[in-house]
Amino acid sequence: MIAGLLLSSALAMPTLAHAEASPALKKEAMAGVDARAKMVQEMVDSVFSFAEPGFQEFKTSEYLTGILEQNGFKITRGVAGIPTAWTATWGEGGPLIALGSDIDGLLGLSQYPGTPTIKPMVEGAPGHGEGHNSGMPLIIAAALAAKDVMVKNGIKGRLMLWPGVAEELLATKAYYVRAGLFKDVDASIFTHVGSNFGTGYGDSGNNGMVSVEYTFKGKTAHAAGQPWSGRSALDGVELMNIGWNMRREHLPLTQRSHYVITNGGGQPNIVPGVASVWYYFREQNFKSIRALYETGTTIAEAAAKATGTTVTKRVLGYAAPNFGNKPMAEVAYKNIQMVGLPKWTAEDQAFAKAAQEANGQPLAPLATTIPPLSSPETRGPSTGGGSDDIGDIMWTVPTITIRFPSNIPSMIGHNVQSAIAMATPIAHKGAVAGAKAVALTVLDLLTTPKIISDAKTYQQTVQFKDEKYDPVLTKDDQPAIHLNHEIMEQMRPKMTQFYYDPSKYSSYLEQLGIKYPNLDTGK
């Protein structure tokens, strides 16, 4: 009876996948990352200075692939029909581990780093107002450190590095999956910048999303002299938006939807013959995303009929709901705990406080405690929110996201506030810590086959139990590589003068003449 009770208790306890790479191997890997701390700083600062938005990450991709080529990686450019996308592969035999992070910036968020107050470097230019400049430098440092340990110790395995192009447009990872980039991958580790150090598993509560542009076509006419001869495409756009806003009241709380008019016509005295509106439809599962998208299309078609116009649609991007892998997350979390948070200096904490004060944000020090492993139970119910197209890869191969502490707490996302720290010692230290966690997790995956086996079983029996990958993309949908081209044609000549030159300056702040910590809040 006692034996039976003990067995029942054991079965009721959560089973944890144990990290099995030896302490000696992990010590080597962490030393390898530390030896590349200067390299991390140069990469983080350089990508920050390029500040390229989605589909225009040409300088960023050239720079990063150049570093990987110099370190023995084979580069395949233009993957999935996307000019700035690539893969970098190394190794023979053993499991294939994919390592990725995003590289794109955001429009209109140019900002001097290390400056607490809002100060654009180039007025109206893009900038890294989320911190994507730090992710691939982290991944590269982790991969090179893991590679060294693998070579020295005869560990079999293959690495595939890839960039998240145009993530802010949620416009590429579904196409990566469709093109088969991950068909031979055994496990995938993704990283994203944050203000603390952690990972999680299960349904993250992030919404999936479809990005679609509706284009209405009507008939031009003199808007004053002969308006009855025209049919306004802009009327179609406006009526669709009115219809959608009326419908919002009767949609689930979990949905998020928003739009911008990308073409409202030419000039007031010409009835607009063409007009377009760009929508993001977000929901929590595949069925609901598709239903929201179909509702939007129905309203668009009704608006066209009401205005005597026609309407067509083009999918510009897609993001599946996020779902992290539990066995992999448990292993990664142990490594995060082993690495620990960066040792913040008094200067780091003072700068973070100055940035918060200057921008009217709640005061919160840089993190000194790692939060618990995030799970559906600890997160609680979700009422919807943002999206990340890493979800498409999560529904293809076992995948986790590791968040690393390179930004300041309390700062607004998709805002210049989140660019302030991203080429400072805070960003550098956070990326080094994240690189260590990734490198250790790679070694665990390669030295302990059971982790990958458990990860695949979890995906099949838990993640796929009630849902399967069901994107709205059709075979005719193509990546929207035209996006942001015009703005970069205008802005790039002004931005090049601000590119970081590590051969002349020890840091980007030095090149810009900014003394760290700059505590001038302007008050």
PDB file of C-alpha atoms in Angstrom, residues 58-237:
ATOM      1  CA  PHE A  58      20.457  44.793 -46.482  1.00  0.00           C
ATOM      2  CA  LYS A  59      23.373  46.328 -44.557  1.00  0.00           C
ATOM      3  CA  THR A  60      22.471  44.347 -41.423  1.00  0.00           C
ATOM      4  CA  SER A  61      22.363  41.031 -43.276  1.00  0.00           C
ATOM      5  CA  GLU A  62      25.575  41.743 -45.187  1.00  0.00           C
ATOM      6  CA  TYR A  63      27.363  42.556 -41.931  1.00  0.00           C
ATOM      7  CA  LEU A  64      26.136  39.554 -39.946  1.00  0.00           C
ATOM      8  CA  THR A  65      26.631  36.978 -42.709  1.00  0.00           C
ATOM      9  CA  GLY A  66      30.134  38.338 -43.253  1.00  0.00           C
ATOM     10  CA  ILE A  67      31.015  37.552 -39.641  1.00  0.00           C
ATOM     11  CA  LEU A  68      29.542  34.061 -39.902  1.00  0.00           C
ATOM     12  CA  GLU A  69      31.348  33.336 -43.174  1.00  0.00           C
ATOM     13  CA  GLN A  70      34.633  34.313 -41.574  1.00  0.00           C
ATOM     14  CA  ASN A  71      33.900  31.735 -38.865  1.00  0.00           C
ATOM     15  CA  GLY A  72      33.275  28.786 -41.170  1.00  0.00           C
ATOM     16  CA  PHE A  73      29.504  28.965 -41.730  1.00  0.00           C
ATOM     17  CA  LYS A  74      27.989  28.319 -45.145  1.00  0.00           C
ATOM     18  CA  ILE A  75      25.651  31.142 -46.145  1.00  0.00           C
ATOM     19  CA  THR A  76      22.573  30.717 -48.327  1.00  0.00           C
ATOM     20  CA  ARG A  77      21.120  34.106 -49.243  1.00  0.00           C
ATOM     21  CA  GLY A  78      17.676  35.133 -50.467  1.00  0.00           C
ATOM     22  CA  VAL A  79      15.879  32.159 -48.901  1.00  0.00           C
ATOM     23  CA  ALA A  80      12.082  31.866 -49.305  1.00  0.00           C
ATOM     24  CA  GLY A  81      12.213  34.511 -52.019  1.00  0.00           C
ATOM     25  CA  ILE A  82      13.167  37.245 -49.538  1.00  0.00           C
ATOM     26  CA  PRO A  83      16.293  39.243 -50.501  1.00  0.00           C
ATOM     27  CA  THR A  84      17.405  40.032 -46.936  1.00  0.00           C
ATOM     28  CA  ALA A  85      16.734  36.523 -45.556  1.00  0.00           C
ATOM     29  CA  TRP A  86      19.455  33.897 -45.233  1.00  0.00           C
ATOM     30  CA  THR A  87      20.604  30.793 -43.424  1.00  0.00           C
ATOM     31  CA  ALA A  88      24.063  30.085 -42.019  1.00  0.00           C
ATOM     32  CA  THR A  89      24.882  26.402 -41.489  1.00  0.00           C
ATOM     33  CA  TRP A  90      27.774  24.528 -39.919  1.00  0.00           C
ATOM     34  CA  GLY A  91      28.536  20.951 -38.841  1.00  0.00           C
ATOM     35  CA  GLU A  92      28.067  17.380 -39.988  1.00  0.00           C
ATOM     36  CA  GLY A  93      26.011  14.596 -38.433  1.00  0.00           C
ATOM     37  CA  GLY A  94      23.953  14.678 -35.270  1.00  0.00           C
ATOM     38  CA  PRO A  95      20.873  16.783 -34.501  1.00  0.00           C
ATOM     39  CA  LEU A  96      20.192  20.002 -36.400  1.00  0.00           C
ATOM     40  CA  ILE A  97      19.525  22.919 -34.051  1.00  0.00           C
ATOM     41  CA  ALA A  98      18.067  26.148 -35.446  1.00  0.00           C
ATOM     42  CA  LEU A  99      19.006  29.428 -33.751  1.00  0.00           C
ATOM     43  CA  GLY A 100      17.266  32.668 -34.655  1.00  0.00           C
ATOM     44  CA  SER A 101      16.326  36.197 -33.674  1.00  0.00           C
ATOM     45  CA  ASP A 102      14.814  39.262 -35.355  1.00  0.00           C
ATOM     46  CA  ILE A 103      16.849  42.005 -37.041  1.00  0.00           C
ATOM     47  CA  ASP A 104      14.413  44.699 -38.205  1.00  0.00           C
ATOM     48  CA  GLY A 105      13.778  48.148 -36.809  1.00  0.00           C
ATOM     49  CA  LEU A 106      10.630  50.280 -36.709  1.00  0.00           C
ATOM     50  CA  LEU A 107       9.615  53.286 -38.789  1.00  0.00           C
ATOM     51  CA  GLY A 108      10.001  56.749 -37.283  1.00  0.00           C
ATOM     52  CA  LEU A 109      11.842  55.653 -34.134  1.00  0.00           C
ATOM     53  CA  SER A 110      15.309  57.102 -34.699  1.00  0.00           C
ATOM     54  CA  GLN A 111      16.918  57.851 -31.329  1.00  0.00           C
ATOM     55  CA  TYR A 112      20.333  58.706 -29.914  1.00  0.00           C
ATOM     56  CA  PRO A 113      21.293  55.810 -27.613  1.00  0.00           C
ATOM     57  CA  GLY A 114      22.481  56.555 -24.103  1.00  0.00           C
ATOM     58  CA  THR A 115      20.363  59.732 -24.017  1.00  0.00           C
ATOM     59  CA  PRO A 116      17.482  59.690 -21.477  1.00  0.00           C
ATOM     60  CA  THR A 117      15.404  62.263 -23.351  1.00  0.00           C
ATOM     61  CA  ILE A 118      13.820  61.819 -26.774  1.00  0.00           C
ATOM     62  CA  LYS A 119      16.328  62.927 -29.407  1.00  0.00           C
ATOM     63  CA  PRO A 120      16.141  61.515 -32.959  1.00  0.00           C
ATOM     64  CA  MET A 121      19.388  60.957 -34.836  1.00  0.00           C
ATOM     65  CA  VAL A 122      17.640  61.525 -38.176  1.00  0.00           C
ATOM     66  CA  GLU A 123      14.191  63.079 -37.985  1.00  0.00           C
ATOM     67  CA  GLY A 124      11.571  60.659 -39.342  1.00  0.00           C
ATOM     68  CA  ALA A 125      14.046  57.810 -39.867  1.00  0.00           C
ATOM     69  CA  PRO A 126      13.586  54.267 -38.555  1.00  0.00           C
ATOM     70  CA  GLY A 127      15.241  53.041 -35.375  1.00  0.00           C
ATOM     71  CA  HIS A 128      15.509  50.072 -33.038  1.00  0.00           C
ATOM     72  CA  GLY A 129      12.613  51.021 -30.785  1.00  0.00           C
ATOM     73  CA  GLU A 130      12.130  47.444 -29.645  1.00  0.00           C
ATOM     74  CA  GLY A 131      15.715  46.251 -29.490  1.00  0.00           C
ATOM     75  CA  HIS A 132      16.005  43.784 -32.360  1.00  0.00           C
ATOM     76  CA  ASN A 133      19.580  44.947 -32.880  1.00  0.00           C
ATOM     77  CA  SER A 134      20.684  42.764 -29.954  1.00  0.00           C
ATOM     78  CA  GLY A 135      19.214  39.364 -30.850  1.00  0.00           C
ATOM     79  CA  MET A 136      21.347  38.081 -33.730  1.00  0.00           C
ATOM     80  CA  PRO A 137      24.608  39.297 -32.126  1.00  0.00           C
ATOM     81  CA  LEU A 138      23.601  37.181 -29.115  1.00  0.00           C
ATOM     82  CA  ILE A 139      22.851  34.179 -31.346  1.00  0.00           C
ATOM     83  CA  ILE A 140      26.140  34.495 -33.240  1.00  0.00           C
ATOM     84  CA  ALA A 141      28.182  34.662 -30.026  1.00  0.00           C
ATOM     85  CA  ALA A 142      26.307  31.634 -28.637  1.00  0.00           C
ATOM     86  CA  ALA A 143      26.798  29.644 -31.840  1.00  0.00           C
ATOM     87  CA  LEU A 144      30.523  30.372 -32.033  1.00  0.00           C
ATOM     88  CA  ALA A 145      31.037  29.458 -28.378  1.00  0.00           C
ATOM     89  CA  ALA A 146      29.063  26.214 -28.777  1.00  0.00           C
ATOM     90  CA  LYS A 147      30.922  25.421 -32.006  1.00  0.00           C
ATOM     91  CA  ASP A 148      34.281  25.711 -30.256  1.00  0.00           C
ATOM     92  CA  VAL A 149      33.169  23.293 -27.528  1.00  0.00           C
ATOM     93  CA  MET A 150      31.760  20.871 -30.106  1.00  0.00           C
ATOM     94  CA  VAL A 151      34.998  20.821 -32.118  1.00  0.00           C
ATOM     95  CA  LYS A 152      37.251  20.480 -29.078  1.00  0.00           C
ATOM     96  CA  ASN A 153      35.199  17.678 -27.524  1.00  0.00           C
ATOM     97  CA  GLY A 154      34.067  15.796 -30.631  1.00  0.00           C
ATOM     98  CA  ILE A 155      30.363  16.553 -30.105  1.00  0.00           C
ATOM     99  CA  LYS A 156      28.308  15.774 -33.195  1.00  0.00           C
ATOM    100  CA  GLY A 157      25.688  18.259 -34.270  1.00  0.00           C
ATOM    101  CA  ARG A 158      24.686  20.875 -36.809  1.00  0.00           C
ATOM    102  CA  LEU A 159      23.760  24.510 -36.361  1.00  0.00           C
ATOM    103  CA  MET A 160      21.517  26.630 -38.586  1.00  0.00           C
ATOM    104  CA  LEU A 161      21.314  30.351 -37.879  1.00  0.00           C
ATOM    105  CA  TRP A 162      18.569  32.448 -39.447  1.00  0.00           C
ATOM    106  CA  PRO A 163      17.273  36.034 -39.067  1.00  0.00           C
ATOM    107  CA  GLY A 164      13.745  37.171 -38.363  1.00  0.00           C
ATOM    108  CA  VAL A 165      13.250  39.532 -41.292  1.00  0.00           C
ATOM    109  CA  ALA A 166      10.373  42.036 -41.130  1.00  0.00           C
ATOM    110  CA  GLU A 167       9.077  40.646 -37.835  1.00  0.00           C
ATOM    111  CA  GLU A 168       7.481  43.991 -37.057  1.00  0.00           C
ATOM    112  CA  LEU A 169       5.375  43.387 -40.166  1.00  0.00           C
ATOM    113  CA  LEU A 170       4.846  39.740 -39.156  1.00  0.00           C
ATOM    114  CA  ALA A 171       5.694  38.998 -42.743  1.00  0.00           C
ATOM    115  CA  THR A 172       8.280  36.241 -43.223  1.00  0.00           C
ATOM    116  CA  LYS A 173       8.402  33.247 -40.884  1.00  0.00           C
ATOM    117  CA  ALA A 174       5.262  31.653 -42.344  1.00  0.00           C
ATOM    118  CA  TYR A 175       6.993  31.884 -45.719  1.00  0.00           C
ATOM    119  CA  TYR A 176      10.148  30.301 -44.229  1.00  0.00           C
ATOM    120  CA  VAL A 177       8.022  27.375 -43.092  1.00  0.00           C
ATOM    121  CA  ARG A 178       6.239  27.122 -46.431  1.00  0.00           C
ATOM    122  CA  ALA A 179       9.627  27.077 -48.224  1.00  0.00           C
ATOM    123  CA  GLY A 180      10.798  24.152 -46.058  1.00  0.00           C
ATOM    124  CA  LEU A 181      13.604  25.913 -44.200  1.00  0.00           C
ATOM    125  CA  PHE A 182      12.848  23.925 -41.028  1.00  0.00           C
ATOM    126  CA  LYS A 183      11.923  20.543 -42.502  1.00  0.00           C
ATOM    127  CA  ASP A 184      15.090  18.821 -41.187  1.00  0.00           C
ATOM    128  CA  VAL A 185      15.403  20.796 -37.935  1.00  0.00           C
ATOM    129  CA  ASP A 186      15.216  18.808 -34.664  1.00  0.00           C
ATOM    130  CA  ALA A 187      14.815  21.741 -32.262  1.00  0.00           C
ATOM    131  CA  SER A 188      14.707  25.526 -32.462  1.00  0.00           C
ATOM    132  CA  ILE A 189      15.838  28.226 -30.028  1.00  0.00           C
ATOM    133  CA  PHE A 190      14.634  31.779 -30.574  1.00  0.00           C
ATOM    134  CA  THR A 191      15.565  34.866 -28.571  1.00  0.00           C
ATOM    135  CA  HIS A 192      13.839  38.179 -27.958  1.00  0.00           C
ATOM    136  CA  VAL A 193      14.928  41.244 -26.062  1.00  0.00           C
ATOM    137  CA  GLY A 194      13.239  42.108 -22.773  1.00  0.00           C
ATOM    138  CA  SER A 195      14.009  43.663 -19.407  1.00  0.00           C
ATOM    139  CA  ASN A 196      14.435  40.361 -17.545  1.00  0.00           C
ATOM    140  CA  PHE A 197      15.756  36.864 -18.159  1.00  0.00           C
ATOM    141  CA  GLY A 198      13.417  33.938 -18.716  1.00  0.00           C
ATOM    142  CA  THR A 199      11.526  31.498 -20.874  1.00  0.00           C
ATOM    143  CA  GLY A 200       8.251  29.595 -20.835  1.00  0.00           C
ATOM    144  CA  TYR A 201       6.109  26.942 -22.432  1.00  0.00           C
ATOM    145  CA  GLY A 202       2.575  26.250 -23.598  1.00  0.00           C
ATOM    146  CA  ASP A 203       0.146  28.731 -25.116  1.00  0.00           C
ATOM    147  CA  SER A 204       1.794  32.071 -24.401  1.00  0.00           C
ATOM    148  CA  GLY A 205      -1.370  34.144 -24.689  1.00  0.00           C
ATOM    149  CA  ASN A 206       0.075  36.034 -27.659  1.00  0.00           C
ATOM    150  CA  ASN A 207      -2.434  36.464 -30.441  1.00  0.00           C
ATOM    151  CA  GLY A 208      -1.878  35.022 -33.878  1.00  0.00           C
ATOM    152  CA  MET A 209      -2.529  37.406 -36.734  1.00  0.00           C
ATOM    153  CA  VAL A 210      -3.162  37.960 -40.423  1.00  0.00           C
ATOM    154  CA  SER A 211      -1.990  41.162 -42.113  1.00  0.00           C
ATOM    155  CA  VAL A 212      -4.023  42.074 -45.191  1.00  0.00           C
ATOM    156  CA  GLU A 213      -4.389  45.094 -47.457  1.00  0.00           C
ATOM    157  CA  TYR A 214      -7.736  45.791 -49.159  1.00  0.00           C
ATOM    158  CA  THR A 215      -7.612  47.858 -52.356  1.00  0.00           C
ATOM    159  CA  PHE A 216     -10.793  49.502 -53.634  1.00  0.00           C
ATOM    160  CA  LYS A 217     -11.143  50.640 -57.238  1.00  0.00           C
ATOM    161  CA  GLY A 218     -13.695  53.157 -58.423  1.00  0.00           C
ATOM    162  CA  LYS A 219     -13.859  55.812 -61.134  1.00  0.00           C
ATOM    163  CA  THR A 220     -12.281  59.255 -61.200  1.00  0.00           C
ATOM    164  CA  ALA A 221     -14.199  62.420 -61.996  1.00  0.00           C
ATOM    165  CA  HIS A 222     -14.079  66.151 -61.315  1.00  0.00           C
ATOM    166  CA  ALA A 223     -15.015  66.289 -57.640  1.00  0.00           C
ATOM    167  CA  ALA A 224     -16.833  69.622 -58.018  1.00  0.00           C
ATOM    168  CA  GLY A 225     -17.898  69.873 -61.628  1.00  0.00           C
ATOM    169  CA  GLN A 226     -19.077  66.303 -62.269  1.00  0.00           C
ATOM    170  CA  PRO A 227     -19.020  64.241 -59.032  1.00  0.00           C
ATOM    171  CA  TRP A 228     -21.968  62.083 -60.150  1.00  0.00           C
ATOM    172  CA  SER A 229     -19.753  60.544 -62.835  1.00  0.00           C
ATOM    173  CA  GLY A 230     -17.271  59.232 -60.252  1.00  0.00           C
ATOM    174  CA  ARG A 231     -17.230  56.330 -57.834  1.00  0.00           C
ATOM    175  CA  SER A 232     -14.962  57.031 -54.862  1.00  0.00           C
ATOM    176  CA  ALA A 233     -12.597  54.228 -53.877  1.00  0.00           C
ATOM    177  CA  LEU A 234     -11.916  56.205 -50.690  1.00  0.00           C
ATOM    178  CA  ASP A 235     -15.618  56.000 -49.844  1.00  0.00           C
ATOM    179  CA  GLY A 236     -15.216  52.220 -50.016  1.00  0.00           C
ATOM    180  CA  VAL A 237     -12.269  52.341 -47.627  1.00  0.00           C
TER     181      VAL A 237
END
